[in-house]
XYZ file of C-alpha atoms in Angstrom:
587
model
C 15.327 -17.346 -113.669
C 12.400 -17.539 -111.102
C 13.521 -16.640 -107.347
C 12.368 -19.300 -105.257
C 10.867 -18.588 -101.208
C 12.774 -21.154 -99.417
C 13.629 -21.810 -95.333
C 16.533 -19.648 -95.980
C 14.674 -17.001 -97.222
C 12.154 -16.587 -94.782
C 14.656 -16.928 -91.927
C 16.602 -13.941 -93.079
C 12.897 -12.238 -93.333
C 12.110 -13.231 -89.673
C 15.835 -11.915 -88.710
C 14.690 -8.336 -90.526
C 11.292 -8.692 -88.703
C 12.328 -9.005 -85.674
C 14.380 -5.800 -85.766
C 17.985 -7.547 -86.262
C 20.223 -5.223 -88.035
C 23.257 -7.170 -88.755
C 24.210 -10.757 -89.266
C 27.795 -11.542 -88.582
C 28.884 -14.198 -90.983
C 30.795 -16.896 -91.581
C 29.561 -19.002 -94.188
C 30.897 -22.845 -94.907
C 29.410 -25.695 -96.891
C 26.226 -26.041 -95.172
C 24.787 -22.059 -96.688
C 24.084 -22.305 -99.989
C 20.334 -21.267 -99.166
C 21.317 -18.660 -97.239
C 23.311 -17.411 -99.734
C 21.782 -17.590 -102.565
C 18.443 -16.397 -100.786
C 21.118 -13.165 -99.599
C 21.904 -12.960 -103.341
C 18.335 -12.538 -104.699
C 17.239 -10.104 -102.150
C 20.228 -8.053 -102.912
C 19.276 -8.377 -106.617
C 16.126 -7.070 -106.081
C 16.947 -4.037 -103.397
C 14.773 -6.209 -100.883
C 15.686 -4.971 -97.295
C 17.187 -7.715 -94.857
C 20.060 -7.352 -92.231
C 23.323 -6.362 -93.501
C 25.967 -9.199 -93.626
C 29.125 -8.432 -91.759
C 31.835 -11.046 -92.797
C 33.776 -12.139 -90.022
C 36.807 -14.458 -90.883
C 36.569 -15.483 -86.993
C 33.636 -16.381 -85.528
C 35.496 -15.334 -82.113
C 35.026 -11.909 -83.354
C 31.751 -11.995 -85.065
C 30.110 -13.216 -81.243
C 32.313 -10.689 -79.905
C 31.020 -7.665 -82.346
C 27.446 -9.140 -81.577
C 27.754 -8.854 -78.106
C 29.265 -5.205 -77.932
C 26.154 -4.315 -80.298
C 23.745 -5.728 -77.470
C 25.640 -3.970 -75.122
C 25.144 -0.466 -76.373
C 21.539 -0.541 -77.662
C 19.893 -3.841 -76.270
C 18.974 -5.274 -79.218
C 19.830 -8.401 -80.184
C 21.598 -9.212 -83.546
C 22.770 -12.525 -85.450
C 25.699 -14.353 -85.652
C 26.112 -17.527 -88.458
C 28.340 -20.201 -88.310
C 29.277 -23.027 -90.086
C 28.202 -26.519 -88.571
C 30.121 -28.131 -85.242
C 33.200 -26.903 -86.025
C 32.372 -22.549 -86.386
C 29.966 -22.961 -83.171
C 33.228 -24.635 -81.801
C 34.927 -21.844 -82.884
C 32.814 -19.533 -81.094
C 34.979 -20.093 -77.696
C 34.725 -18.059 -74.643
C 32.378 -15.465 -76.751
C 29.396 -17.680 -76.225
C 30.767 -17.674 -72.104
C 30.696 -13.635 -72.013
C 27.353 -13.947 -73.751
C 25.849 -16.258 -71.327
C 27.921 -14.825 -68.140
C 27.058 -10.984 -69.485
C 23.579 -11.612 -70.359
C 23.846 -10.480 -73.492
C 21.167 -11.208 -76.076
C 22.012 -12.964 -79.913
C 20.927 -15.706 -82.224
C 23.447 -18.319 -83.171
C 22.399 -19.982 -86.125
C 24.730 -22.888 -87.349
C 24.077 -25.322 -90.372
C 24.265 -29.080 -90.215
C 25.650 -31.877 -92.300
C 22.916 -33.332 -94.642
C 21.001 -36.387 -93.527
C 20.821 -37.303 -96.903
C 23.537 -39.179 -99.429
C 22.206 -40.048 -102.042
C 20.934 -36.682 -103.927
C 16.887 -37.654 -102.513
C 16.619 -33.374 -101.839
C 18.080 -30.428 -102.968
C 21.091 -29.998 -100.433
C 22.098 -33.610 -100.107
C 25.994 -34.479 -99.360
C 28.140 -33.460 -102.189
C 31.367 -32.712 -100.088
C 33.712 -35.136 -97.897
C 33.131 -32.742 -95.023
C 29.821 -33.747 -94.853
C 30.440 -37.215 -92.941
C 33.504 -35.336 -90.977
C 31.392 -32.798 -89.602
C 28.402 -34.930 -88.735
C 28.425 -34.936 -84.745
C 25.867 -36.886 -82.164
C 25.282 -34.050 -80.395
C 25.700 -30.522 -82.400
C 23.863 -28.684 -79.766
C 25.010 -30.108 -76.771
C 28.247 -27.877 -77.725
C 26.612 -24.312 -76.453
C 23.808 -26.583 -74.054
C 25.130 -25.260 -71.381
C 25.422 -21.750 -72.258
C 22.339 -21.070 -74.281
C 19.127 -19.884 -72.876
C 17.239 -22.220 -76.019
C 18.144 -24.206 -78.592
C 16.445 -25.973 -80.773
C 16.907 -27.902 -84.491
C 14.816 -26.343 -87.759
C 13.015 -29.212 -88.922
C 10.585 -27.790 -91.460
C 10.375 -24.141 -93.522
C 6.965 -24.214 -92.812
C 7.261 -22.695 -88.504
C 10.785 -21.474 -89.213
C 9.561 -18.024 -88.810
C 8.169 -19.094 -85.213
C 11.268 -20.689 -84.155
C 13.394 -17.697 -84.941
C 10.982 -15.676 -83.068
C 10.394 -17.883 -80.339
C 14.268 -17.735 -80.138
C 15.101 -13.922 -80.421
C 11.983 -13.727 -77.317
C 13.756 -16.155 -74.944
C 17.001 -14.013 -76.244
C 15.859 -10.934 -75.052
C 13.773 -11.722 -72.224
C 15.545 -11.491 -69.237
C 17.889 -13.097 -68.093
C 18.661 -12.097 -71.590
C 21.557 -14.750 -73.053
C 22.495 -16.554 -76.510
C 20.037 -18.986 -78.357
C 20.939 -21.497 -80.756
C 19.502 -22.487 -83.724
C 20.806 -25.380 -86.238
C 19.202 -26.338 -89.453
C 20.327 -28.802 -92.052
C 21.058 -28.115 -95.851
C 17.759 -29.907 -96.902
C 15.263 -28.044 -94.772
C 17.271 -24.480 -95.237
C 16.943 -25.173 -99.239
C 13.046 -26.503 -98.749
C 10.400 -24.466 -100.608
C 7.264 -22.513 -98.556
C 4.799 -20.450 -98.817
C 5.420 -16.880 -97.387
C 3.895 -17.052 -93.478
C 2.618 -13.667 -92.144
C 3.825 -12.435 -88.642
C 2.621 -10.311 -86.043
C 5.902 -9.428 -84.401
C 3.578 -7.348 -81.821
C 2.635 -10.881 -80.245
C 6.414 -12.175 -79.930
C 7.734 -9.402 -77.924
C 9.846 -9.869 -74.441
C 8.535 -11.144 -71.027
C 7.724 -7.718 -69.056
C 9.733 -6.325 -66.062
C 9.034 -7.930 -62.946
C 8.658 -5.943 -59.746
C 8.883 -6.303 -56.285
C 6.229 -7.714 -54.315
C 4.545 -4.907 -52.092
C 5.556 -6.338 -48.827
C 9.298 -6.567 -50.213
C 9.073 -2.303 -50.816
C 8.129 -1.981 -47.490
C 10.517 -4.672 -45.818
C 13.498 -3.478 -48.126
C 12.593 0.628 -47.041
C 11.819 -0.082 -43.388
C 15.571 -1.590 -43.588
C 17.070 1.387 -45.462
C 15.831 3.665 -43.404
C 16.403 2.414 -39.574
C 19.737 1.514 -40.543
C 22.942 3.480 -39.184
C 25.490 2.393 -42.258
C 23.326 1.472 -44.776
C 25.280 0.428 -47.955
C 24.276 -1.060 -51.519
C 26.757 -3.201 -53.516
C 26.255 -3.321 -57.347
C 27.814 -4.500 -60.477
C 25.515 -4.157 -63.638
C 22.842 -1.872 -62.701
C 24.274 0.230 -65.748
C 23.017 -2.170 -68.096
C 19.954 -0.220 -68.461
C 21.177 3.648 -67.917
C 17.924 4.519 -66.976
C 18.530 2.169 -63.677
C 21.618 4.622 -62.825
C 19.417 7.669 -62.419
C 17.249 5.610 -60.231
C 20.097 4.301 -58.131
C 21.393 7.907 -57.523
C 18.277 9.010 -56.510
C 18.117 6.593 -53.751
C 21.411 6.623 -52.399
C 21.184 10.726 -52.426
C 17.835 10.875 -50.672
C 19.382 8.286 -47.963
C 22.818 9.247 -47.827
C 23.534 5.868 -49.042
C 27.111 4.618 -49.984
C 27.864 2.791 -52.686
C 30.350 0.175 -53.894
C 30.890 -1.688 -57.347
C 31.863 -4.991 -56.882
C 33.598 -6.407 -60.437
C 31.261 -3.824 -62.239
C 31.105 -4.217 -65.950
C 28.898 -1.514 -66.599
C 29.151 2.687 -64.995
C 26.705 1.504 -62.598
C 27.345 4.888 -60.605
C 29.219 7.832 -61.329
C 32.657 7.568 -59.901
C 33.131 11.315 -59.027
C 29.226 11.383 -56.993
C 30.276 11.821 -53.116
C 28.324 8.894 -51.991
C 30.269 6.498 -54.545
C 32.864 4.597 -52.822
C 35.113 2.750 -54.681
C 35.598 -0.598 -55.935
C 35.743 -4.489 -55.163
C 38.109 -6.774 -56.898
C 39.919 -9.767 -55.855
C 42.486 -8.115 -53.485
C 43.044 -9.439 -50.479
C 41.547 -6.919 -47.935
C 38.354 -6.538 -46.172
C 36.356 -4.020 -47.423
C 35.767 -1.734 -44.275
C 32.351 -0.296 -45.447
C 30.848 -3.617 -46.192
C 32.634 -4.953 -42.607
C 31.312 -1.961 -40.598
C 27.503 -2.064 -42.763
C 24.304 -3.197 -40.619
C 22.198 -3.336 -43.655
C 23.288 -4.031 -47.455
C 20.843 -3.528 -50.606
C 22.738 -5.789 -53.193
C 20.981 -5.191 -56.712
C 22.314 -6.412 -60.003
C 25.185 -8.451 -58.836
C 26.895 -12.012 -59.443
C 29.886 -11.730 -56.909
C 28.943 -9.018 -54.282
C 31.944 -9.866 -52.418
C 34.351 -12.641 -51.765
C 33.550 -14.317 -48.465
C 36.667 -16.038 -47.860
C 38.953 -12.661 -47.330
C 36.064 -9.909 -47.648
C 32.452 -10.035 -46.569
C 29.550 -8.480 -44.557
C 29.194 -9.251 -40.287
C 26.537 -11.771 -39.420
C 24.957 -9.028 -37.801
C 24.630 -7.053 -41.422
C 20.844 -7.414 -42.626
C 21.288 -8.365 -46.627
C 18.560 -7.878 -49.055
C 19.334 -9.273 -53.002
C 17.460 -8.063 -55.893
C 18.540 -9.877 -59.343
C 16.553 -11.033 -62.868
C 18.126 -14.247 -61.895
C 18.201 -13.960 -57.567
C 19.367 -18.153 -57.931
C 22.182 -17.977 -60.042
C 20.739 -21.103 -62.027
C 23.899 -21.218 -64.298
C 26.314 -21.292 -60.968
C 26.373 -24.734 -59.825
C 28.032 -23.027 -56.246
C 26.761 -19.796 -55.373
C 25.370 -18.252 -51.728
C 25.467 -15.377 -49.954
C 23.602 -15.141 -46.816
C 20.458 -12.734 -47.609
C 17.591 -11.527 -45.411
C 15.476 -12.095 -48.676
C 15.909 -13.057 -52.539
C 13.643 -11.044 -54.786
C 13.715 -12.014 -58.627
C 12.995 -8.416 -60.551
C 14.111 -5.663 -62.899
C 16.216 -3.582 -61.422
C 14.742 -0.042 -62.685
C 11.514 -1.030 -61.839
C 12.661 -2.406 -58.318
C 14.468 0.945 -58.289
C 11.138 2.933 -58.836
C 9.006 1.234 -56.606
C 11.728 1.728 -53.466
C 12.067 5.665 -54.270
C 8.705 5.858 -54.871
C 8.243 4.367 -51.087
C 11.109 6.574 -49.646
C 9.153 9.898 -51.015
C 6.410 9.319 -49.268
C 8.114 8.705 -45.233
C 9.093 11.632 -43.156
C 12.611 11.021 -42.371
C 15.457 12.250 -39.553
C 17.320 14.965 -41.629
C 19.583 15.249 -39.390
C 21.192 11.214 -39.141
C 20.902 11.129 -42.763
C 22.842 14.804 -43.108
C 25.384 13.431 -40.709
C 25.768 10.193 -42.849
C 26.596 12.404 -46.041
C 28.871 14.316 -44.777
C 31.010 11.017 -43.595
C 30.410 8.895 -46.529
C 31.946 12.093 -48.381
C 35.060 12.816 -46.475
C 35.587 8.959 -47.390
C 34.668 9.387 -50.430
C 37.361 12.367 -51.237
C 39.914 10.598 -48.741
C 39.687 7.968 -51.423
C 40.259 10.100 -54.268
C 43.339 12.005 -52.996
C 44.434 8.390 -52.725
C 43.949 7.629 -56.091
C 45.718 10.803 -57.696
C 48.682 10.378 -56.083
C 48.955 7.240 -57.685
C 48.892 8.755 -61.102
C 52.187 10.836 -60.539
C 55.009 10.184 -62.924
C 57.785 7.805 -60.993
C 60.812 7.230 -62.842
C 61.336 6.385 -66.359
C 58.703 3.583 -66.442
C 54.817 4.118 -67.402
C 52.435 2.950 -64.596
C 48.812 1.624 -65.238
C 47.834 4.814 -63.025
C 49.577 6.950 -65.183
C 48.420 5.632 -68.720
C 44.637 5.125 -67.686
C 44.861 9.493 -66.023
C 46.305 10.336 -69.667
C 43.576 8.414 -71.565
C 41.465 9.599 -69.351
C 42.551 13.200 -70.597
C 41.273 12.545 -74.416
C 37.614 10.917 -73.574
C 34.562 13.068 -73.455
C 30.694 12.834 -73.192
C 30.834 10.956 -76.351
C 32.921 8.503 -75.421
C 32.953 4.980 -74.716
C 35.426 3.018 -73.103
C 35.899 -0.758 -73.377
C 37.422 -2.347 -70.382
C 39.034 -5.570 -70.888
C 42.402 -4.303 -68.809
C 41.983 -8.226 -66.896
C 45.147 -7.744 -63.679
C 44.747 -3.491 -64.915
C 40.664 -4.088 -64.854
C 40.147 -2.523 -61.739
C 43.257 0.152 -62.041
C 40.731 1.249 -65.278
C 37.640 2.098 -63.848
C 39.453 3.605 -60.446
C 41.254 6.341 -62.693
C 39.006 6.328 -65.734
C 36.387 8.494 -63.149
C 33.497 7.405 -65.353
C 30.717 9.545 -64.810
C 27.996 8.865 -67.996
C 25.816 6.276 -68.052
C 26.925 3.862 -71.045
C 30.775 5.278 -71.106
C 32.539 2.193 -69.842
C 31.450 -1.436 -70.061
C 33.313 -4.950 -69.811
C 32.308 -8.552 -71.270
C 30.214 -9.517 -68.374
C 32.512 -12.818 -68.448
C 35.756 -14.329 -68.014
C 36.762 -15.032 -71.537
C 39.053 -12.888 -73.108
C 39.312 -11.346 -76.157
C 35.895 -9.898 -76.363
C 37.559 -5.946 -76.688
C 38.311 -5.777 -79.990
C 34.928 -7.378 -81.909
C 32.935 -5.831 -79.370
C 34.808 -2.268 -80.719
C 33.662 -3.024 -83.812
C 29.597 -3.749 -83.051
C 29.877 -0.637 -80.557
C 30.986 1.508 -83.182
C 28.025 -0.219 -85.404
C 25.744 0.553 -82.753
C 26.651 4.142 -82.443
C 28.592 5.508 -85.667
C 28.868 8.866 -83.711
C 30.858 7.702 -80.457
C 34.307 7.250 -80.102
C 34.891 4.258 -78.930
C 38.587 2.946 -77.028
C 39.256 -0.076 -76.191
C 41.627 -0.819 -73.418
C 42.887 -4.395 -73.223
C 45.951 -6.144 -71.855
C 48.837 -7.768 -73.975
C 47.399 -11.314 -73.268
C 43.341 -10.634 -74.400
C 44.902 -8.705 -76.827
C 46.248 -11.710 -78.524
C 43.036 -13.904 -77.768
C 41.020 -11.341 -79.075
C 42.028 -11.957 -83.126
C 43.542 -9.420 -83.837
C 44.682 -9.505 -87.461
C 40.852 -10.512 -88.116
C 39.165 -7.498 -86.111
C 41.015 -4.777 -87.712
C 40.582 -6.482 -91.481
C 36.643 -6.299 -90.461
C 37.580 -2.848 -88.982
C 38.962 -1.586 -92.202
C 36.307 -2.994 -94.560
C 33.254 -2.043 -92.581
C 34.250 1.813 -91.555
C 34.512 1.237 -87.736
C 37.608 2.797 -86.590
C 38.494 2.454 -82.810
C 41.466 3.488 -80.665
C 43.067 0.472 -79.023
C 45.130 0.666 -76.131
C 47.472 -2.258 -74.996
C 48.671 -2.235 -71.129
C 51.548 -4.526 -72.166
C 53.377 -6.056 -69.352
C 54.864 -9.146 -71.988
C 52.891 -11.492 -69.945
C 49.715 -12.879 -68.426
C 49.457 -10.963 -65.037
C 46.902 -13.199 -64.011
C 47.591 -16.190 -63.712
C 50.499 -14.968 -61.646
C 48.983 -13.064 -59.218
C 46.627 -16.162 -58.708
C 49.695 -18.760 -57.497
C 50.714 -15.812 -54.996
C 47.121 -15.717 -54.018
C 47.260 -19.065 -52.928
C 50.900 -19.569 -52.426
C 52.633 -15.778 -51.482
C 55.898 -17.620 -50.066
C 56.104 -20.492 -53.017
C 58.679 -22.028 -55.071
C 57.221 -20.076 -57.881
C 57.616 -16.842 -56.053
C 61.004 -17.625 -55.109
C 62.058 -18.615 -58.378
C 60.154 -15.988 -60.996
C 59.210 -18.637 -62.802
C 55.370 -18.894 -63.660
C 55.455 -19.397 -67.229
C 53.627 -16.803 -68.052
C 55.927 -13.997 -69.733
C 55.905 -13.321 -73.699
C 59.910 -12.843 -74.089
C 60.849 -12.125 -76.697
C 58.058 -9.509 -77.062
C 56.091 -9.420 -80.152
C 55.306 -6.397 -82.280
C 51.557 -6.183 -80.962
C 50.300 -2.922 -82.854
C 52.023 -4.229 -86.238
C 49.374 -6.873 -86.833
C 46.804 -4.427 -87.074
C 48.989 -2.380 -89.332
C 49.235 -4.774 -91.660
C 45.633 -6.463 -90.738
C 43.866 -3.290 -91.311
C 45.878 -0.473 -91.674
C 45.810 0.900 -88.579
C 47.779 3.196 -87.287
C 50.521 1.464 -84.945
C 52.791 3.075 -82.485
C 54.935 1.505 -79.384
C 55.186 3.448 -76.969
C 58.024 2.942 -73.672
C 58.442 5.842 -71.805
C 56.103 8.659 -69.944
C 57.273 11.590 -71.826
C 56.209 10.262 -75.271
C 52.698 9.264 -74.186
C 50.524 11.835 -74.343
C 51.591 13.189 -77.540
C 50.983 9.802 -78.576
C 47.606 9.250 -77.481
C 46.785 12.357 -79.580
C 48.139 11.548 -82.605
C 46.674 8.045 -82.363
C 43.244 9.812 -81.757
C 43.318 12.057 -84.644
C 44.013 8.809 -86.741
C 40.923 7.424 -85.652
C 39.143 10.827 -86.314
C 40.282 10.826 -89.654
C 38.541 7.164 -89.818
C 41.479 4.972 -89.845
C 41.624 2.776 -86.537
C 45.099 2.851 -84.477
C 46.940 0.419 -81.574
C 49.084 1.840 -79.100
C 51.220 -0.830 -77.414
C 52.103 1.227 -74.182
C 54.964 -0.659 -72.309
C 54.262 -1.062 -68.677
C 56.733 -2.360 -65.953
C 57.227 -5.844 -66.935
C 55.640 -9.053 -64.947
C 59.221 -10.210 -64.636
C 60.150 -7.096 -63.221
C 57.628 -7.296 -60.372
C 58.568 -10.489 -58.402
C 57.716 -10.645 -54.827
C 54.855 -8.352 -54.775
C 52.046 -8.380 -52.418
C 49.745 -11.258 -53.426
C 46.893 -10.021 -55.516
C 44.860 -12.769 -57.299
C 43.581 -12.384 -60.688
C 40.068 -12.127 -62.184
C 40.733 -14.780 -64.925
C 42.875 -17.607 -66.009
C 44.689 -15.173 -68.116
């Protein structure tokens, strides 16, 4: 039988061109092509990306995503028709919100009936799944989409697609193509993938150096606010470099990346959504904000109108965020190593006052270590009940160099990176969004991206359950990425919780308990990954049994077999009438 060169087949070949090394599946009606065109190269040893079956397309985003993440390359997720890109969810959000760079390619119901091309409706789904608007699903999301139309410039569109993926703002792209045009016969098209690369780095304009320096410097309490400057780790040793030579605080604000190495003396803490003004940012005449979506909160915490604010983004407007202002000096739209470069290269060349900028160090650091003490007092053992404090300082006793945490901890999010002291660029990273379940595919494309690291994932009870779990550690299992997952279970969703006391701290619900939030009666959380994937699955309830735990649930993963540890925390029900606090999500 003669192979024949169809769409299908020179889509996976643009895929493999373009330097995507996985495509995480989930096939329906409207593949055929694909997979017979999968089925022939395999046949004949012909190299394309390796297929990663995902039986929830959830999970397959998610493992996409957390592949990005680690190496910045962007990979490829399939779907089937309206109803898998439905299935997507909040994955395509953290994409978007994360800036996290992936092709979505979904079929589409014929558009013929009556057998006039190869591909024509033969099923009942096909009229079912035959939507107006297929796209319009992930429109708002995507940075492109677009419909294949004809085999003969589907290597163009896929990469046109894969450069508007990873230029930045990097973010999803969408791709449909119906069963007709994916079967359709070509002719082989040649590409020069050298001519389809990514936009360039933009930099700051000259007068911006010079305006954003001459701040830096004549400023008394100078500080710089940051949340994904880790994205690139070469950006981190750029940002130390500047805050060192200026004696410059700094603050992560929601980070999801180690923007800044927690145990450095000028690093100084964290912003999250509690209730307090920051006094650094309230006391700061001048603040560099670089790499940030929510800098602050302005209606509780937020710089004096005095304070001189300077904003350096890839995307400075926000154009996803119909609301979204914070009162800046200037907007400059560029990459934020290169920004980085050009400002220390600036600073090298000025004769400064030693002395202020000595003076300023050794303040910022007495803060700095004030803080800390703080913090380890917090991880102390108190009574017979395990505190977030406590669990993140024991984790945090079984990570190394090669290590890399994932934080999707939601109420514990901040509690994480506080006590996790991440010091290496790359060790700790979050979804970049606000929809939950991302921890446990994106384990599994970290662990793709990086066979060598050990990767954790720490999640709370509620993303725990939104992340698919029975699904992630069946993928787990079959594709050799074993991970240590650790649940902060509280039997609840935190969140929304500390939300209505945000907004209502002396409330009927407050008086009452009652938020319907709590999972009683409590399920058996690491037993669905037992008998998912295997994994090893432990409960753990009280302080004394948890470090001896953590170990033997790390061997298990050494040994390559992945393990859950459902770590009981106080419960939500337990903890009525506590400060207001409100939540990062609406879980």
């Amino acid at each position: 039988m003669t192979s024949k060169y169809t769409a299908s087949t020179a889509f996976l070949e643009a895929l493999h061109e373009a330097g995507v090394s996985y495509i995480f599946a989930n096939f329906g009606s409207d593949h055929p092509a694909m997979i017979e065109s999968l089925a022939e190269a395999k046949k004949s040893s012909k190299l394309l990306p390796e297929v990663i079956i995902s039986p929830h397309e959830m999970v397959a985003l998610s493992a996409a995503n957390g592949y990005a993440q680690v190496t910045g390359e962007p990979q490829a997720v399939i779907v089937h028709v309206e109803c898998g890109t439905q299935n997507l969810g909040g994955a395509v959000h953290n994409s978007a919100k994360g800036r996290t760079p992936v092709l979505i390619f979904a079929g589409a119901s014929p558009f013929t009936q009556e057998g006039e091309a190869t591909g024509s409706r033969n099923e009942f789904i096909h009229w079912i799944q035959d939507v107006a608007d297929q796209r319009g699903i992930v429109r708002g999301y995507t940075k492109y989409d677009n419909e294949i139309r004809s085999a003969k410039n589907i290597k163009q569109l896929v990469h046109r697609a894969i450069q508007f993926a990873a230029s930045d703002p990097k973010g999803p792209v969408y791709l449909v193509g119906p069963r007709e045009v994916m079967e359709e016969e070509t002719e082989p098209v040649a590409i020069e993938t050298d001519r389809w690369q990514p936009i360039a780095p933009s930099a700051l304009p000259p007068q911006g150096i010079k305006e954003i320096v001459n701040a830096l410097t004549k400023a008394q309490k100078p500080l710089i606010v940051t949340s994904y400057a880790g994205r690139n780790q070469e950006t981190v040793k750029e940002l130390i470099r500047l805050s060192e030579r200026l004696a410059i605080p700094v603050i992560e604000s929601v980070p999801n990346y180690m923007n800044f190495p927690s145990t450095h003396s000028m690093h100084c803490g964290y912003q999250w959504n509690a209730p307090e003004q920051n006094e650094l940012l309230a006391a700061a005449d001048c603040v560099l904000v670089i790499d940030s979506d929510v800098p602050w909160i302005p209606l509780i915490n937020k710089p004096s109108s005095e304070c001189d604010v300077y904003y350096i983004d890839v995307d400075p407007l926000k154009e996803q965020m119909p609301l979204w202002y914070i009162p800046s000096k200037h907007f400059f739209k560029a990459d934020s190593y290169t920004a980085l470069l050009q400002l220390n290269e600036c600073v090298s060349s000025l004769v400064l006052n030693e002395g202020e900028i000595e003076k300023r160090r050794q303040r910022i650091t007495r803060i700095h270590e004030s803080q800390r003490a703080e913090w380890r007092q917090k991880e102390q053992i108190n009574g017979e009940e395990i505190s977030p404090e406590y669990l993140t300082a024991c984790i945090r006793e079984i990570t190394d160099e090669n290590t890399i945490i994932l934080n999707e901890g939601i109420s514990n999010y901040e509690t994480i990176y506080k006590h996790m002291l991440a010091e290496a660029p790359g060790s700790i990273m979050g979804s970049g969004g606000g929809a939950l379940g991302w921890h446990g595919g994106a384990a599994i494309g970290a662990k793709l991206a990086d066979p060598l690291k050990k990767v954790i994932s720490l999640t709370g009870d509620g993303s725990y359950f939104f992340s698919v779990p029975s699904t992630v550690h069946w993928m787990a299992r079959k594709y050799n990425t074993p991970f240590l997952t650790i649940i902060y279970n509280n039997r609840g969703w935190k969140s929304p919780k500390l939300s209505t006391l945000g907004v209502h701290p002396n409330g009927a619900a407050n008086e009452t308990n009652e938020f319907w939030v709590d999972f009683a009666p409590p399920s058996d959380l690491a037993g669905i990954a037992e008998a998912a994937g295997g994994a090893y699955a432990k409960a753990v309830k009280h302080p004394d049994e948890l470090k001896e735990a953590l170990k033997q649930a790390l061997a298990a993963v050494e040994e390559g077999r992945s393990a859950v540890l459902d770590v009981y925390l106080p419960s939500i029900q337990s903890e009525n009438k506590k400060p207001a606090h409100s939540g990062l999500y609406s879980h």
